[in-house]
Amino acid sequence: MTDELLVVRCQLGEREAFAELVGVWNDPVWAYVRRMIGPSQADDVAQEVWLAVVRGLPRLREPGRFAPWLFTIARRAVANRLREEYGRPEVLVEEERASADPADGLVDRAELLTGLSELPVREREILVLFHLEDLSLEDCAEVCAIPVGTVKSRLSRARRMLRDHLTEKGHPR
Amino acid sequence: MNPDDLIGKLSGPLSLRSRIGNVVALLGGLGGALFIGLLWATEPALPGRTHLAFGVLVALGLAWAGYGVWALTRRTPLFALDRVIAAWLAVVATGLLTAGTIAVAVARGTWVSTAGVLVAVTLAVLAVVILIRARAARAALLRRKGELGG
């Protein structure tokens, strides 16, 4: 059953459809939250996310766009928890140009999982959304409320930071 | 936390009973406050204690209405079926309110009671419009569900 059909059934008021929706998306949401803020608070924040989803579902105008909407809510919940860290200014992100980075090819899932927790929040977030949650560049842009070009540049920077970090830790390049 | 645990924790906002209960609180509180307020305003001479009692009853009605608004906007959403049920409840409640205010207007014949009838009729028309919109929105969702094979 597609996400859109599940969402439409939820909007109609079918409780069992909501249980199915949670069954499908709880693990990705929990994984995203855990990678962003650690396991100790993940349950609480994931619950906040689903509560916001319940309250917002009747107003979701594009049921087919459920995934980016869901991660937008999850991102907001995570940001609330990380507000102090989020307050830091972002340097040169908008100006940085998307470019073919030789480091891009080095990033694989295992490396990501190894080094992710050491990265700053913004870089960690974009890697999780793009590589681990398999969101498209457009969906990442929607979730993070930034242009697609900025997503590309942020991804590029995040991969480079991850590569540098893993290299420092003695991983082969 | 597994999905079943999560659904259990979300049982409050997902419960049809709690959503409809909030609608009843809103409509009952608002309708009761308006009707009692009308009786209060059209009674020519009342002792002090009766004024106080009417005031308390109106305040209670408004408090329930306020709670209903708060709960429906902040805590429990209304899905398509809930909206249709809520709209029907509103139509019935405003219909009763209109009948009550007309009865008061006929008995008292003051400008205040006429104004009360106008307010009640306005609310009734609003309830009918909400019902029509809620039914249309639910029908659109049902059509989409059918298109998607559900």
CSV table of C-alpha atoms in Angstrom, one decimal, chain B:
chain,number,residue,atom,x,y,z
B,1,MET,CA,9.9,2.1,21.2
B,2,ASN,CA,8.0,-0.2,18.9
B,3,PRO,CA,5.0,0.9,16.8
B,4,ASP,CA,2.4,-0.7,19.1
B,5,ASP,CA,3.9,1.1,22.2
B,6,LEU,CA,3.8,4.3,20.2
B,7,ILE,CA,0.2,3.9,19.1
B,8,GLY,CA,-0.7,3.2,22.8
B,9,LYS,CA,0.9,6.4,23.9
B,10,LEU,CA,-1.0,8.3,21.1
B,11,SER,CA,-4.3,6.8,22.1
B,12,GLY,CA,-5.6,10.1,23.5
B,13,PRO,CA,-5.5,12.1,20.3
B,14,LEU,CA,-6.4,9.1,18.2
B,15,SER,CA,-9.5,8.3,20.2
B,16,LEU,CA,-12.8,9.2,18.5
B,17,ARG,CA,-14.5,9.5,21.8
B,18,SER,CA,-12.1,12.2,23.1
B,19,ARG,CA,-12.4,14.2,19.8
B,20,ILE,CA,-16.2,14.1,19.8
B,21,GLY,CA,-16.2,14.8,23.5
B,22,ASN,CA,-14.3,18.0,22.9
B,23,VAL,CA,-16.8,19.0,20.2
B,24,VAL,CA,-19.7,18.4,22.6
B,25,ALA,CA,-17.9,20.5,25.2
B,26,LEU,CA,-17.5,23.4,22.8
B,27,LEU,CA,-21.0,23.3,21.4
B,28,GLY,CA,-22.7,22.6,24.7
B,29,GLY,CA,-20.8,25.3,26.5
B,30,LEU,CA,-21.3,27.9,23.8
B,31,GLY,CA,-25.0,27.1,23.3
B,32,GLY,CA,-25.7,26.9,27.0
B,33,ALA,CA,-23.9,30.2,27.6
B,34,LEU,CA,-25.8,32.0,24.8
B,35,PHE,CA,-29.2,30.7,25.9
B,36,ILE,CA,-28.8,31.4,29.6
B,37,GLY,CA,-27.3,34.8,28.7
B,38,LEU,CA,-30.4,35.5,26.7
B,39,LEU,CA,-32.7,34.5,29.5
B,40,TRP,CA,-30.7,36.6,31.9
B,41,ALA,CA,-30.7,39.6,29.6
B,42,THR,CA,-34.5,39.5,29.0
B,43,GLU,CA,-35.6,39.0,32.6
B,44,PRO,CA,-37.0,42.3,33.8
B,45,ALA,CA,-36.4,42.1,37.5
B,46,LEU,CA,-34.2,39.6,39.3
B,47,PRO,CA,-32.9,39.4,42.9
B,48,GLY,CA,-29.1,39.7,43.4
B,49,ARG,CA,-28.5,36.0,44.0
B,50,THR,CA,-30.3,35.1,40.7
B,51,HIS,CA,-28.0,37.5,38.9
B,52,LEU,CA,-25.1,35.8,40.5
B,53,ALA,CA,-26.4,32.4,39.5
B,54,PHE,CA,-26.9,33.3,35.9
B,55,GLY,CA,-23.5,34.9,35.8
B,56,VAL,CA,-21.9,31.8,37.1
B,57,LEU,CA,-23.8,29.6,34.7
B,58,VAL,CA,-22.8,31.7,31.7
B,59,ALA,CA,-19.1,31.7,32.9
B,60,LEU,CA,-19.2,27.9,33.2
B,61,GLY,CA,-20.6,27.6,29.7
B,62,LEU,CA,-18.0,29.9,28.2
B,63,ALA,CA,-15.3,28.0,30.1
B,64,TRP,CA,-16.4,24.7,28.6
B,65,ALA,CA,-16.5,26.3,25.2
B,66,GLY,CA,-13.0,27.7,25.7
B,67,TYR,CA,-11.8,24.3,26.7
B,68,GLY,CA,-13.3,22.7,23.6
B,69,VAL,CA,-11.6,25.3,21.3
B,70,TRP,CA,-8.3,24.8,23.1
B,71,ALA,CA,-8.5,21.0,22.9
B,72,LEU,CA,-9.6,20.9,19.3
B,73,THR,CA,-6.9,23.3,18.1
B,74,ARG,CA,-4.0,22.2,20.3
B,75,ARG,CA,-4.5,18.6,21.3
B,76,THR,CA,-6.9,16.5,19.2
B,77,PRO,CA,-7.3,16.9,15.5
B,78,LEU,CA,-10.5,16.3,13.7
B,79,PHE,CA,-10.2,13.9,10.8
B,80,ALA,CA,-12.7,13.8,7.9
B,81,LEU,CA,-15.3,11.5,9.6
B,82,ASP,CA,-15.0,13.5,12.9
B,83,ARG,CA,-15.6,16.7,11.0
B,84,VAL,CA,-18.8,15.4,9.6
B,85,ILE,CA,-20.0,14.1,13.0
B,86,ALA,CA,-19.0,17.4,14.6
B,87,ALA,CA,-20.8,19.4,11.9
B,88,TRP,CA,-24.0,17.3,12.5
B,89,LEU,CA,-23.7,17.9,16.2
B,90,ALA,CA,-23.3,21.6,15.5
B,91,VAL,CA,-26.4,21.6,13.3
B,92,VAL,CA,-28.5,19.9,16.0
B,93,ALA,CA,-27.1,22.1,18.8
B,94,THR,CA,-27.7,25.3,16.9
B,95,GLY,CA,-31.1,24.1,15.8
B,96,LEU,CA,-32.1,23.6,19.4
B,97,LEU,CA,-30.5,27.0,20.3
B,98,THR,CA,-32.5,28.7,17.6
B,99,ALA,CA,-35.8,27.0,18.7
B,100,GLY,CA,-35.0,28.1,22.3
B,101,THR,CA,-34.2,31.7,21.4
B,102,ILE,CA,-37.4,31.9,19.2
B,103,ALA,CA,-39.5,30.7,22.2
B,104,VAL,CA,-37.9,33.4,24.4
B,105,ALA,CA,-38.4,36.0,21.8
B,106,VAL,CA,-42.1,35.2,21.4
B,107,ALA,CA,-42.6,35.2,25.1
B,108,ARG,CA,-40.6,38.4,25.9
B,109,GLY,CA,-40.8,40.3,22.7
B,110,THR,CA,-37.8,42.6,23.5
B,111,TRP,CA,-35.1,43.8,21.1
B,112,VAL,CA,-32.5,41.7,23.1
B,113,SER,CA,-34.5,38.5,22.4
B,114,THR,CA,-34.7,39.4,18.7
B,115,ALA,CA,-30.9,39.9,18.7
B,116,GLY,CA,-30.6,36.5,20.3
B,117,VAL,CA,-32.6,34.9,17.6
B,118,LEU,CA,-30.4,36.6,14.9
B,119,VAL,CA,-27.2,35.3,16.6
B,120,ALA,CA,-28.7,31.8,16.9
B,121,VAL,CA,-29.8,31.7,13.3
B,122,THR,CA,-26.4,33.0,12.2
B,123,LEU,CA,-24.7,30.1,14.1
B,124,ALA,CA,-27.2,27.6,12.6
B,125,VAL,CA,-26.4,28.8,9.1
B,126,LEU,CA,-22.7,28.6,9.9
B,127,ALA,CA,-23.2,25.0,11.1
B,128,VAL,CA,-24.9,24.0,7.9
B,129,VAL,CA,-22.1,25.5,5.8
B,130,ILE,CA,-19.5,23.7,7.9
B,131,LEU,CA,-21.5,20.4,7.4
B,132,ILE,CA,-21.7,20.9,3.6
B,133,ARG,CA,-17.9,21.6,3.5
B,134,ALA,CA,-17.1,18.6,5.8
B,135,ARG,CA,-19.2,16.3,3.6
B,136,ALA,CA,-17.5,17.5,0.4
B,137,ALA,CA,-14.0,17.2,1.9
B,138,ARG,CA,-14.8,13.6,3.0
B,139,ALA,CA,-16.3,12.7,-0.3
B,140,ALA,CA,-13.1,14.0,-2.1
B,141,LEU,CA,-10.9,11.9,0.2
B,142,LEU,CA,-13.1,8.8,-0.4
B,143,ARG,CA,-12.8,9.4,-4.2
B,144,ARG,CA,-9.0,9.7,-3.9
B,145,LYS,CA,-8.9,6.6,-1.8
B,146,GLY,CA,-10.8,4.7,-4.5
B,147,GLU,CA,-8.5,6.0,-7.2
B,148,LEU,CA,-5.5,4.8,-5.2
B,149,GLY,CA,-7.1,1.3,-5.0
B,150,GLY,CA,-8.1,1.5,-1.3
